[in-house]
Tab-separated table of C-alpha atoms in Angstrom:
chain	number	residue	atom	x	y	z
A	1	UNK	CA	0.000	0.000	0.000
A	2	UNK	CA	1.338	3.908	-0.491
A	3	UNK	CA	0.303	6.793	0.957
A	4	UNK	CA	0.980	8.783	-2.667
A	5	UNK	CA	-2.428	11.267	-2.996
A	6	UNK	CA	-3.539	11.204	-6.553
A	7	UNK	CA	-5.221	14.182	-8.656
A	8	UNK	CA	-7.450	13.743	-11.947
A	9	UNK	CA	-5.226	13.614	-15.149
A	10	UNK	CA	-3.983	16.808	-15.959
A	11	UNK	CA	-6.013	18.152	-19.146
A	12	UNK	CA	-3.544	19.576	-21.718
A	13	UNK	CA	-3.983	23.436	-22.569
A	14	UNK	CA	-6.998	24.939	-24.396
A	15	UNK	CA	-6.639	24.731	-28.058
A	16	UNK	CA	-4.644	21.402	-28.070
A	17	UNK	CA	-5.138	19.508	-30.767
A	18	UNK	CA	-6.180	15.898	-30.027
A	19	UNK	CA	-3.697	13.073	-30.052
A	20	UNK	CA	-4.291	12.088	-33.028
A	21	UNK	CA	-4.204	14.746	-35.031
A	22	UNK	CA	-0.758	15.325	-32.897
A	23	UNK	CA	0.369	11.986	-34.071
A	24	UNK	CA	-0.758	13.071	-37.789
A	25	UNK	CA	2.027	16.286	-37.737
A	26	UNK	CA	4.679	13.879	-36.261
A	27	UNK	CA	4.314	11.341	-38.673
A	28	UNK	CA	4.585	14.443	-41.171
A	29	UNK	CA	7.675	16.137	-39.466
A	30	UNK	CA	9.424	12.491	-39.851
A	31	UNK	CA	8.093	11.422	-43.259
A	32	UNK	CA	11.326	11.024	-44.979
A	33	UNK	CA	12.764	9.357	-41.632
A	34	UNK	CA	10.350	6.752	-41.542
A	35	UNK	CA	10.928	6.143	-45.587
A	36	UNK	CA	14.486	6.138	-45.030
A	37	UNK	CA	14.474	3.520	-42.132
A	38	UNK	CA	12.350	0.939	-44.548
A	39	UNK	CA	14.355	1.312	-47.072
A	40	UNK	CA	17.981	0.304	-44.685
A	41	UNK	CA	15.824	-2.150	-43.196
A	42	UNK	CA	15.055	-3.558	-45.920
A	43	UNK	CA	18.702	-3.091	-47.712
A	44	UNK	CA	21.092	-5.933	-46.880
A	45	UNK	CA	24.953	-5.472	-46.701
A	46	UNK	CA	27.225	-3.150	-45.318
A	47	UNK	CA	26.708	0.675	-45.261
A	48	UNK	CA	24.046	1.414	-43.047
A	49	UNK	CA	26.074	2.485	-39.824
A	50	UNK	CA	26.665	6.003	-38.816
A	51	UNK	CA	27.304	8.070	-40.490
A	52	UNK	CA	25.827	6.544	-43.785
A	53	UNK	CA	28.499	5.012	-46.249
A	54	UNK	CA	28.690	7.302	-49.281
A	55	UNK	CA	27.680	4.320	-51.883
A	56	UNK	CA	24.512	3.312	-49.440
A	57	UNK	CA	24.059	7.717	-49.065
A	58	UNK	CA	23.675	7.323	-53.212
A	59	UNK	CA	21.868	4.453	-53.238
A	60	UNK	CA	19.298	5.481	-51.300
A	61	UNK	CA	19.042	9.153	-52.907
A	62	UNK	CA	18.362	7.337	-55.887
A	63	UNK	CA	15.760	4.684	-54.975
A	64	UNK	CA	13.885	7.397	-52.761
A	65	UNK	CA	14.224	10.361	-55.121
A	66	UNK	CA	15.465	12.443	-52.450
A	67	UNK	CA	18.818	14.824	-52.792
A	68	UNK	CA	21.945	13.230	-50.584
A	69	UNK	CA	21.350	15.947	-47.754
A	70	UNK	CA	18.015	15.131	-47.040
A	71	UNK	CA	18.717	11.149	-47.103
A	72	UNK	CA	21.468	11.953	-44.570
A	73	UNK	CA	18.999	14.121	-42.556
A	74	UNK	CA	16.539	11.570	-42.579
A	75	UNK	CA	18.892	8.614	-41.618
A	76	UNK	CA	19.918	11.162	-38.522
A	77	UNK	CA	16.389	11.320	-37.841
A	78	UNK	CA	15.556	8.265	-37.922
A	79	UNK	CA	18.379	6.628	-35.772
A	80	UNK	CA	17.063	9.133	-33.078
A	81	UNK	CA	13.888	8.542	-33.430
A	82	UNK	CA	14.184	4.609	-32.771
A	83	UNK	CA	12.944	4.048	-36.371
A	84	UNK	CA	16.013	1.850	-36.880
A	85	UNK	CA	18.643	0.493	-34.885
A	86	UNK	CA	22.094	-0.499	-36.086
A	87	UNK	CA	23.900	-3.897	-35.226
A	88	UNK	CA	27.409	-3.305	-36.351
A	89	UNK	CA	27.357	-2.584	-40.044
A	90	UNK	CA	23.028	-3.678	-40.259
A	91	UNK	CA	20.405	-1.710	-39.719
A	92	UNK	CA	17.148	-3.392	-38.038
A	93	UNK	CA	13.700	-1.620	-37.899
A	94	UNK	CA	13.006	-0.682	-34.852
A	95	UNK	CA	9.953	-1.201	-32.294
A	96	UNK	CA	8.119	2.172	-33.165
A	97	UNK	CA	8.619	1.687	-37.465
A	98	UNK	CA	7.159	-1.772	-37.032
A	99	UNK	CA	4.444	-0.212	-35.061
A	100	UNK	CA	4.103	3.615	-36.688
A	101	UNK	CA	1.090	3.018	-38.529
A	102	UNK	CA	-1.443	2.087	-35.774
A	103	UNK	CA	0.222	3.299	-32.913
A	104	UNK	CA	-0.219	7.412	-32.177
A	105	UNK	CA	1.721	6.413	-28.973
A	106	UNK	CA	4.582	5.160	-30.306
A	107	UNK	CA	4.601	8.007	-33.360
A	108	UNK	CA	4.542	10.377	-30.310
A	109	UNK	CA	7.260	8.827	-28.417
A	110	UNK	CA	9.478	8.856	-31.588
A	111	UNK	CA	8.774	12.594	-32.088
A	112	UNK	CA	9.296	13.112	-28.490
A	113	UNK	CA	12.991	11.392	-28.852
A	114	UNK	CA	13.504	14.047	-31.841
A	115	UNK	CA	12.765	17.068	-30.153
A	116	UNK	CA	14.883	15.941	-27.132
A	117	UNK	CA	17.996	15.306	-29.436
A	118	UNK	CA	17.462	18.750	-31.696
A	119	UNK	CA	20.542	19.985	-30.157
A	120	UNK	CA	22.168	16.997	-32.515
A	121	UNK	CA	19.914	17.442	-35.166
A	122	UNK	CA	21.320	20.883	-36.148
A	123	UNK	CA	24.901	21.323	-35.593
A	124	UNK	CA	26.109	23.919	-33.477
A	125	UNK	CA	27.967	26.977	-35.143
A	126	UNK	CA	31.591	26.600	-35.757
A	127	UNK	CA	34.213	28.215	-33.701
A	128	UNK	CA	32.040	28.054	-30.372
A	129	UNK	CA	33.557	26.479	-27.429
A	130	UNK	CA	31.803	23.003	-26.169
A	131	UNK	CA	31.080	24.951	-22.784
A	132	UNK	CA	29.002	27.915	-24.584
A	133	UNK	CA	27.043	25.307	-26.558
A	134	UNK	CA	26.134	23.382	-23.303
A	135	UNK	CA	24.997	26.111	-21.730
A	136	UNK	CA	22.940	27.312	-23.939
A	137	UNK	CA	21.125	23.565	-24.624
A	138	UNK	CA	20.617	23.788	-20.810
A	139	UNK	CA	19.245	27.224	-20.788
A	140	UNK	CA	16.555	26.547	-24.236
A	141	UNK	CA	14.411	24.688	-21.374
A	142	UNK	CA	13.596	28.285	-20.010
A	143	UNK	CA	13.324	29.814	-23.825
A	144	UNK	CA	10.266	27.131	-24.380
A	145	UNK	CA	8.736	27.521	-21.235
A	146	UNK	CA	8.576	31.380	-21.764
A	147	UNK	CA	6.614	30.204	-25.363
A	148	UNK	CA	4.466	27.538	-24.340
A	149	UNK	CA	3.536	30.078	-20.947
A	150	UNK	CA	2.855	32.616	-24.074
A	151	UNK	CA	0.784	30.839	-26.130
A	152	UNK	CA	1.508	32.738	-28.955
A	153	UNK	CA	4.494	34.578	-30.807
A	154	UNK	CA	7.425	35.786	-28.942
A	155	UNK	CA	9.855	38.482	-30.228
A	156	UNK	CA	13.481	37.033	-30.372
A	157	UNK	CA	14.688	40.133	-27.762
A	158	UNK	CA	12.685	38.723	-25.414
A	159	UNK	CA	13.590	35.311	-25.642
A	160	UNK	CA	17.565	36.533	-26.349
A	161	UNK	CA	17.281	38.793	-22.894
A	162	UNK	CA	15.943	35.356	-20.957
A	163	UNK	CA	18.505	33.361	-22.521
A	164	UNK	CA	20.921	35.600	-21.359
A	165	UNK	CA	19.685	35.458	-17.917
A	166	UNK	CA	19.407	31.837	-17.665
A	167	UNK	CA	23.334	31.092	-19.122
A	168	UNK	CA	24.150	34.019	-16.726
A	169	UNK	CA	22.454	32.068	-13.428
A	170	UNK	CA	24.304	28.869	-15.198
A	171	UNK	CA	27.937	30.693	-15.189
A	172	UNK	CA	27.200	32.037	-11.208
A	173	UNK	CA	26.194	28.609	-10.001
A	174	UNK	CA	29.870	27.316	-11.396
A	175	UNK	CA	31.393	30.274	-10.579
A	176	UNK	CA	34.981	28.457	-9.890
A	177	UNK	CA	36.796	30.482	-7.674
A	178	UNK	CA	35.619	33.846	-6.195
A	179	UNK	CA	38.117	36.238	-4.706
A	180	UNK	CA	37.719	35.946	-0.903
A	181	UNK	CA	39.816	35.028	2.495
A	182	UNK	CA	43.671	34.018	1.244
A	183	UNK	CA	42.731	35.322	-2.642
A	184	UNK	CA	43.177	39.069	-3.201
A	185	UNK	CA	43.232	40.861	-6.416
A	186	UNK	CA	46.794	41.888	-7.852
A	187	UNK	CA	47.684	45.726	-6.607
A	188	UNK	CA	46.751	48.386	-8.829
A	189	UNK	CA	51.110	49.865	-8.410
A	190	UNK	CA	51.767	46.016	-10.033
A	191	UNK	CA	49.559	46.641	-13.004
A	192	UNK	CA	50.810	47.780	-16.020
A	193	UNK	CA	48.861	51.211	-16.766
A	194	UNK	CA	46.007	50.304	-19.297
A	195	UNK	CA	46.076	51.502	-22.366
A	196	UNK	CA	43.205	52.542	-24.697
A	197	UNK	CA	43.306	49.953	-26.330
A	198	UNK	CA	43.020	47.884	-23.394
A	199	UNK	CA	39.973	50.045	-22.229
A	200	UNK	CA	38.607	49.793	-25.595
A	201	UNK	CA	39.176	45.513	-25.627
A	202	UNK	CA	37.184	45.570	-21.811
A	203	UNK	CA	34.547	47.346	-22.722
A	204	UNK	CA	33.650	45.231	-25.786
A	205	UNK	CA	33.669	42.055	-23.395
A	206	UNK	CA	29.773	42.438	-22.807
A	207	UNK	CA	28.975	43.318	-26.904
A	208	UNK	CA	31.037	40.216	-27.210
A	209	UNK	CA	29.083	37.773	-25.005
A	210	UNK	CA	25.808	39.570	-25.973
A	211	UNK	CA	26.347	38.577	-29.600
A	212	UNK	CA	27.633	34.964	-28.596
A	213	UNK	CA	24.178	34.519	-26.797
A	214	UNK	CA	22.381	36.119	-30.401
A	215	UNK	CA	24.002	33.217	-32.094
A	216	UNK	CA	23.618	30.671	-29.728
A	217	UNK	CA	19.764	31.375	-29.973
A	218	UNK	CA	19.428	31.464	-33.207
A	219	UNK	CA	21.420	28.177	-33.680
A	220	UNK	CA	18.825	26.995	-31.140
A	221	UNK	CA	15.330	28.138	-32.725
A	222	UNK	CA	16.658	26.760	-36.292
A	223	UNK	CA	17.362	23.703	-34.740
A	224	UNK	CA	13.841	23.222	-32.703
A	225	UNK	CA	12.234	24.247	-35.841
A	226	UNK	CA	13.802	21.607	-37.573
A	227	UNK	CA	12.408	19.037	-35.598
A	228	UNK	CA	9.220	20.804	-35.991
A	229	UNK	CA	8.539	22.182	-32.235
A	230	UNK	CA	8.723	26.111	-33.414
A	231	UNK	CA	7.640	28.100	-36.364
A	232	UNK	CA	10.001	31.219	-37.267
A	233	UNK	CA	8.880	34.558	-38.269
A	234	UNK	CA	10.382	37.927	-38.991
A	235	UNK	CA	11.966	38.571	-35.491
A	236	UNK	CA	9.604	35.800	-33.375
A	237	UNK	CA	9.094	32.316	-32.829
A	238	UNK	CA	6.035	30.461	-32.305
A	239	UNK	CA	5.624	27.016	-30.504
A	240	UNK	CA	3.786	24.332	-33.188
A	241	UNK	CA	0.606	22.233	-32.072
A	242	UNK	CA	3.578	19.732	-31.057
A	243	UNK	CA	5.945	21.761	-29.640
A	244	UNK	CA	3.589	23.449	-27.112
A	245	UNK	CA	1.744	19.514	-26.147
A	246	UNK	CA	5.495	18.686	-25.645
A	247	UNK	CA	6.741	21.302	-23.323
A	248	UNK	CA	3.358	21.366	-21.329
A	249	UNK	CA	4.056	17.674	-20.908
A	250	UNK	CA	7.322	18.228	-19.286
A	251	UNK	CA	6.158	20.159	-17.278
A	252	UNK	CA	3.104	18.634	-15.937
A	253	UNK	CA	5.703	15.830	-15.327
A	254	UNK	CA	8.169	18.135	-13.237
A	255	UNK	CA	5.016	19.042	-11.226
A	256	UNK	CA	3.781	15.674	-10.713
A	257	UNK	CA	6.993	14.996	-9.041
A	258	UNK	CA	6.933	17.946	-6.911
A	259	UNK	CA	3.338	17.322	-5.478
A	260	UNK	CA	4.126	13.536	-4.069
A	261	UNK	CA	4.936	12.749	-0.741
A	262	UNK	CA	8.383	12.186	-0.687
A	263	UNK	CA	9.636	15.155	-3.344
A	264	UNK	CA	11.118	12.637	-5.559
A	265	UNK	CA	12.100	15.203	-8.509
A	266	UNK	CA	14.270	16.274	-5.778
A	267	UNK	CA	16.004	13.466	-4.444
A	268	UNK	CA	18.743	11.418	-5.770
A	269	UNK	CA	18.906	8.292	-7.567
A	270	UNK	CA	18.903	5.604	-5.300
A	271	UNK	CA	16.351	7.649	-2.614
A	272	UNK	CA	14.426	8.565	-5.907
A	273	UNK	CA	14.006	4.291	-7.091
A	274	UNK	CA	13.327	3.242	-3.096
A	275	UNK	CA	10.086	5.808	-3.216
A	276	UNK	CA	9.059	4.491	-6.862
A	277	UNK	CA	9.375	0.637	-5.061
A	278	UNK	CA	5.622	0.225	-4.425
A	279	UNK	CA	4.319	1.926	-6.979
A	280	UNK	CA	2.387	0.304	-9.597
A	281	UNK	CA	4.292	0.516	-12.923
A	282	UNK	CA	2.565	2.957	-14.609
A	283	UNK	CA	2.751	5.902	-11.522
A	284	UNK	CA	6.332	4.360	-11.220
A	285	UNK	CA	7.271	5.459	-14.625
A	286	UNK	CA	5.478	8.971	-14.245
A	287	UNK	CA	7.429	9.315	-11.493
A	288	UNK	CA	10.554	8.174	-13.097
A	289	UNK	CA	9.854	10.374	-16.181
A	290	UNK	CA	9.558	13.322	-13.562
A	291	UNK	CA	12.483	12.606	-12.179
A	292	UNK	CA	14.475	12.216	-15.490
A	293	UNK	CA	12.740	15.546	-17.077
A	294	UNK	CA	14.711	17.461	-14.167
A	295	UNK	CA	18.234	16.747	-15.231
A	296	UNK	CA	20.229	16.286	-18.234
A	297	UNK	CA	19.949	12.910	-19.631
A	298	UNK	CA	23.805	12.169	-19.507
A	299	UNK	CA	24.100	12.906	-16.058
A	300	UNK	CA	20.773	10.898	-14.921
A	301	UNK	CA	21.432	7.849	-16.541
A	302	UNK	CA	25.160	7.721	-15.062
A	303	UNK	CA	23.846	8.301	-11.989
A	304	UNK	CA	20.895	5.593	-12.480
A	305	UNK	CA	23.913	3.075	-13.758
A	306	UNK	CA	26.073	3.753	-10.550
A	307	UNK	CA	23.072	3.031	-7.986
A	308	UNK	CA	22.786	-0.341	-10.086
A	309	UNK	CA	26.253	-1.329	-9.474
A	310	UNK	CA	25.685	-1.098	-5.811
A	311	UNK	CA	24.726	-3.978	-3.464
A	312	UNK	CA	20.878	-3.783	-3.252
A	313	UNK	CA	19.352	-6.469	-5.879
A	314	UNK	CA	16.154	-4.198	-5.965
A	315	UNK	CA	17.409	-0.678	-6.875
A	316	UNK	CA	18.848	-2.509	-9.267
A	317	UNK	CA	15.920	-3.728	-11.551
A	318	UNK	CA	14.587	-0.748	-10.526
A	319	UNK	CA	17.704	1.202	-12.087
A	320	UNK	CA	16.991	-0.701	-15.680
A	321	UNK	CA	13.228	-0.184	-14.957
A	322	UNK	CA	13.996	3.808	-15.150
A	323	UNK	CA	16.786	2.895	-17.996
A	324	UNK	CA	13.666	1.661	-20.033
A	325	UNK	CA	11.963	4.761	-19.593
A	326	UNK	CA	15.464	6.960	-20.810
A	327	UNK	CA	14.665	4.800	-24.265
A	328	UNK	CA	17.490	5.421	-26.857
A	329	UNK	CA	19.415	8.029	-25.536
A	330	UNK	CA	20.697	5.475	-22.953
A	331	UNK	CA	21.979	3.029	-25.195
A	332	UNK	CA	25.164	3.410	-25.657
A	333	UNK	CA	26.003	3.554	-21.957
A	334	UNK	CA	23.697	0.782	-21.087
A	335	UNK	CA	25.960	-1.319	-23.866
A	336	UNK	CA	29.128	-0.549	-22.591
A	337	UNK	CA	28.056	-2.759	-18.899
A	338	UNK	CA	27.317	-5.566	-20.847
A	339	UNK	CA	31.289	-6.618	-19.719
A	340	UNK	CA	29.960	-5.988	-16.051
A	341	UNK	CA	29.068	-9.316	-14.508
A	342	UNK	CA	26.468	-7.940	-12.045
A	343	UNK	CA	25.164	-5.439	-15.063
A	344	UNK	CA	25.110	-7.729	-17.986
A	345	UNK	CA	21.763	-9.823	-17.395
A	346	UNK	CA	19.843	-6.635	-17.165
A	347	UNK	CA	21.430	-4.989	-20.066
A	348	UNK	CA	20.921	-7.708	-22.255
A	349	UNK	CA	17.154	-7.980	-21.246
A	350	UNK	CA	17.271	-4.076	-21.913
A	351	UNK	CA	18.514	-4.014	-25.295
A	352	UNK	CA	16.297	-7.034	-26.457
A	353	UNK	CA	13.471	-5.413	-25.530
A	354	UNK	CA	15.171	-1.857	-26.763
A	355	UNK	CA	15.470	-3.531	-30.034
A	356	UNK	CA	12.021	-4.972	-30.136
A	357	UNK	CA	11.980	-8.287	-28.833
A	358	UNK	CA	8.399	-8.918	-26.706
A	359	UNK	CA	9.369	-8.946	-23.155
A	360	UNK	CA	7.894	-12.485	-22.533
A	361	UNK	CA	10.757	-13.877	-24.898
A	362	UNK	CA	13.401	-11.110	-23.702
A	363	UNK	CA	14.539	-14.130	-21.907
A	364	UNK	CA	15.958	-16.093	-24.538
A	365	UNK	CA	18.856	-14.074	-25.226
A	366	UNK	CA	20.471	-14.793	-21.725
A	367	UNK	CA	22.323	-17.935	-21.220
A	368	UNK	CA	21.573	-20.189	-18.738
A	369	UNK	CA	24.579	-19.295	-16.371
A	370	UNK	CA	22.981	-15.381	-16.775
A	371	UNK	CA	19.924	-16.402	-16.233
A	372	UNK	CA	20.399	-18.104	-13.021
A	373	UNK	CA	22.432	-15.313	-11.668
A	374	UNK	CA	19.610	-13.047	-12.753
A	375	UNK	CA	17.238	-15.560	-10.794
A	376	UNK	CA	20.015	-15.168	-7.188
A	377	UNK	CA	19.844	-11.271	-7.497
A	378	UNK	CA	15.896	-11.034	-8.093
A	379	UNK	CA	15.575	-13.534	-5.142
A	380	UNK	CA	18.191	-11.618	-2.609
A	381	UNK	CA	15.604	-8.387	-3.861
A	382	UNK	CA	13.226	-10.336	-2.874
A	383	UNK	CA	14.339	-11.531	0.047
A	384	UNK	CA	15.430	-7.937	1.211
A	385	UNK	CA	12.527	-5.932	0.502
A	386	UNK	CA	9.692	-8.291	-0.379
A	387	UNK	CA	6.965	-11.132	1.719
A	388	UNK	CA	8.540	-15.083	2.542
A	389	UNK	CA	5.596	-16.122	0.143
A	390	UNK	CA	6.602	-13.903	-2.970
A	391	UNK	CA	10.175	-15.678	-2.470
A	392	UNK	CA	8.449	-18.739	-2.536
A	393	UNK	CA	6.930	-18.178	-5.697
A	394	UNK	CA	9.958	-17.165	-7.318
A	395	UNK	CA	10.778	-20.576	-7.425
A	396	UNK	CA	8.701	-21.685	-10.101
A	397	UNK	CA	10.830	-18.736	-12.577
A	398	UNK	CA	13.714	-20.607	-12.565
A	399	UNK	CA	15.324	-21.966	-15.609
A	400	UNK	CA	15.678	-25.177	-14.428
A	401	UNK	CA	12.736	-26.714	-13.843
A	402	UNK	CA	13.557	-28.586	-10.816
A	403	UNK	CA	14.954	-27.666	-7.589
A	404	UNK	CA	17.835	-30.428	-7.087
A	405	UNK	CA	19.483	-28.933	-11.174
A	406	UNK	CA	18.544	-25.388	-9.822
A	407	UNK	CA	20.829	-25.902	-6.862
A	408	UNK	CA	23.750	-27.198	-8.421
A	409	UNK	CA	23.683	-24.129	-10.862
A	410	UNK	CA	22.978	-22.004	-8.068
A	411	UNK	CA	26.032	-23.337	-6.674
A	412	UNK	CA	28.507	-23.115	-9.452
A	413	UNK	CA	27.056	-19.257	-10.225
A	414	UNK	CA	28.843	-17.297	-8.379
A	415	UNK	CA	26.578	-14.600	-6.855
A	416	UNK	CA	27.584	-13.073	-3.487
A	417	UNK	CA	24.404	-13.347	-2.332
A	418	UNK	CA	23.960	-17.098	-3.280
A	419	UNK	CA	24.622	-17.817	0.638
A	420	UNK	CA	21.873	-15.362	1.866
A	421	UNK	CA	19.107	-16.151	-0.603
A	422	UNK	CA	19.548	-19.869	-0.046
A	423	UNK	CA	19.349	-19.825	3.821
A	424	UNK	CA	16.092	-17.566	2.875
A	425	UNK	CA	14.257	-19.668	0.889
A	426	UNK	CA	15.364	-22.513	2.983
A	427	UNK	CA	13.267	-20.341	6.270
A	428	UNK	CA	10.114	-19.436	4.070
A	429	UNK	CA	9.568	-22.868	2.253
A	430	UNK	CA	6.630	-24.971	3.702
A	431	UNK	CA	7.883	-28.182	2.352
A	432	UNK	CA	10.595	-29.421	5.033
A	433	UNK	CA	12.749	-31.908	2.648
A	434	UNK	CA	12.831	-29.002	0.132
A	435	UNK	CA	13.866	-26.685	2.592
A	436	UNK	CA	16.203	-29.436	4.059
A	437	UNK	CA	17.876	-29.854	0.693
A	438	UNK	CA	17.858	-26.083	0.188
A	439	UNK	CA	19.640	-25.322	3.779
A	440	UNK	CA	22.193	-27.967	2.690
A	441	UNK	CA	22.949	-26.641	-0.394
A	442	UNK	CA	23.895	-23.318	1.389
A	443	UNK	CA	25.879	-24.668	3.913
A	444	UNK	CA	28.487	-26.257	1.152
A	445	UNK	CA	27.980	-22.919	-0.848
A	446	UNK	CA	29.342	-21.335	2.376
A	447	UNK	CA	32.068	-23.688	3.377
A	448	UNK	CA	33.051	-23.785	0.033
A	449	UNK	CA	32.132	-27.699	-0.521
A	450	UNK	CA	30.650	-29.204	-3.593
């Protein structure tokens, strides 16, 4: 049971289109995607990694009847998208292409995954340093808000002066060093005396900055209206249908989070997974979008894959549960554990599923020695934070089919908490040769016998 209040679903603003006609711009805005990703899927042979292979770039221009630029926008769309996947040098549909036609859901998600990634979508101006760009992607959150809370056209001055505010609130809360105690400023007899040229070069520091912040937001509309969030006009921008049901549902999310009990949009990870424990999935993944809508995705799925490398077998599933939820973006990182012993079950049981696989045969891709440590660690979850009669039941998931063959593997496994789990299910099972059997087979686990 949970003490988490609940409120009527949020209605989206007035004048929102309904989700299906939402679902009819996104499938427009990723048209040539969606063509592009059948045709790779359906093109064997090298070629179709990233970035696309300049014979597959011309083959595909030429089948689709599109220009080389716009098959190599599309392909970038569609890999973020999730309308295909690549597998070394092969491309593979992926879950939302298979199901774009009679899903609005999945079409939505897909758009969703665009707009998030715009900042890739439309390369940054040349010249700028990394740290510039970054700060501007984290300040366009405030530039959207400031539309969507308008409803209607902004003029570019007003969205450049708020801009300029946010990367200025940015550059004060990493202010590095400040002068204080121990750190004084040179003396003025030790300075050189300035010259008007230096004058000149000092007072153009805030024209300079003021400019860098004009091109940053420029580079930033052009890119949101690229994914189709933003229409452009002479000196304002207006949010699209999408753009403005996208924003308002990052929002609502963010204040979701902040109404329940335990403030989870403000706690970390691992605090952030033990209040989503006894939820039901689906408030456990509003709370886990909440929670992810707050941060930058980078630093929120590092910070999801560290509390899953720690010792509790519940936060984490949980971790992966709120990996699922991160979709694409986490992939890479999430295929880089698959060397980690502890990791690797759950990231392979990710990416199947990532890559389409129903999550009733996810299964089959683990090997029997990954499956039965994935069977220890769910049971020392349960056995933490669940009821004797759950871990009971958990029996009847194993691999093996019978308890004596479940044992031995159990045994040869590995798990650290093979011991524990054992000497737990031995406690809660009803049946006293089973559990006699079971307490025996932890006792040579633990004294290291066969």
């Amino acid at each position: 049971m949970t003490t988490r209040r609940t409120r009527p679903a949020p209605r989206p603003p007035e004048g929102t289109p309904p989700r299906a006609e939402l679902a009819r711009q996104a499938r427009a805005v990723l048209a040539d995607a969606v063509r592009i990703a059948h045709w790779a899927a359906g093109t064997p042979g090298p070629g179709t990694a990233a970035p696309l292979a300049a014979h597959a770039l011309e083959r595909a221009a030429t089948a689709l009847e599109l220009s080389p630029a716009q098959v190599r926008a599309g392909w970038d769309r569609a890999r973020l998208a999730g309308l295909v996947e690549l597998h070394g040098d092969t491309a593979r549909p992926g879950w939302r292409l298979r199901a774009w036609d009679r899903d609005d859901s999945a079409v939505l998600r897909g758009w969703v995954a665009l707009f998030d990634a715009w900042s890739l979508v439309h390369a940054a101006p040349e010249g700028i340093e990394a740290g510039a760009v970054a700060e501007a992607v984290e300040a366009v959150p405030q530039v959207l808000s400031l539309l969507q809370l308008s409803a209607g056209p902004v003029t570019v001055p007003a969205l450049l002066d708020l801009l300029g505010q946010r990367v200025a609130e940015l550059q004060e809360e990493r202010c590095e060093v400040p002068l204080g105690p121990g750190r004084t400023a040179p003396a003025a007899s030790a300075a050189p005396a300035e010259t008007a040229a230096d004058q000149t070069a000092a007072s153009a520091g805030p024209a300079r900055s003021a400019d860098l912040n004009a091109l940053l937001l420029d580079w930033a509309l052009e890119g949101l209206a690229a994914v189709g969030a933003l229409t452009l006009g002479k000196g304002h921008a207006t949010l699209t249908p999408l753009g403005n049901w996208a924003v308002w549902v990052k929002l609502e999310q963010i204040c979701v989070a902040a109404q329940s009990p335990a403030g989870n949009i403000e706690q970390s990870a691992a605090d952030m997974l033990l209040g989503c424990a006894r939820l039901t999935p689906g408030p456990a993944r509003d709370e886990y979008r909440a929670w992810l809508a707050a941060r930058t995705v980078g630093s929120a799925v590092a910070e999801l894959l560290a509390v899953a490398r720690g010792e509790d077998a519940l936060l984490r599933g949980l971790a992966f549960e709120a990996l699922r939820v991160v979709g694409a973006p986490a992939e890479p990182e999430v295929r880089a554990v698959l060397a980690e012993p502890s990791l690797r079950p759950y990231a392979l049981l990710w990416l199947a599923e990532y890559e389409g696989n129903d999550p009733d045969d996810a299964q089959d891709v683990l090997s029997r020695e990954e499956a039965t440590w994935l069977w220890v660690d769910t049971a020392a979850a349960v056995a933490d934070h669940g009821e004797t009669g759950l871990l009971v039941r958990h029996l009847d998931s194993a691999v093996q089919g019978t308890v004596p063959a479940l044992l031995d593997e159990v045994r040869a496994v590995g798990h650290p908490r093979t011991v524990q789990v054992l000497v737990a299910l031995a406690a809660a099972h009803p049946d006293p040769a089973l559990a006699k059997a079971v307490r025996r087979a932890a006792f040579q686990v633990h004294t290291g016998g066969a």
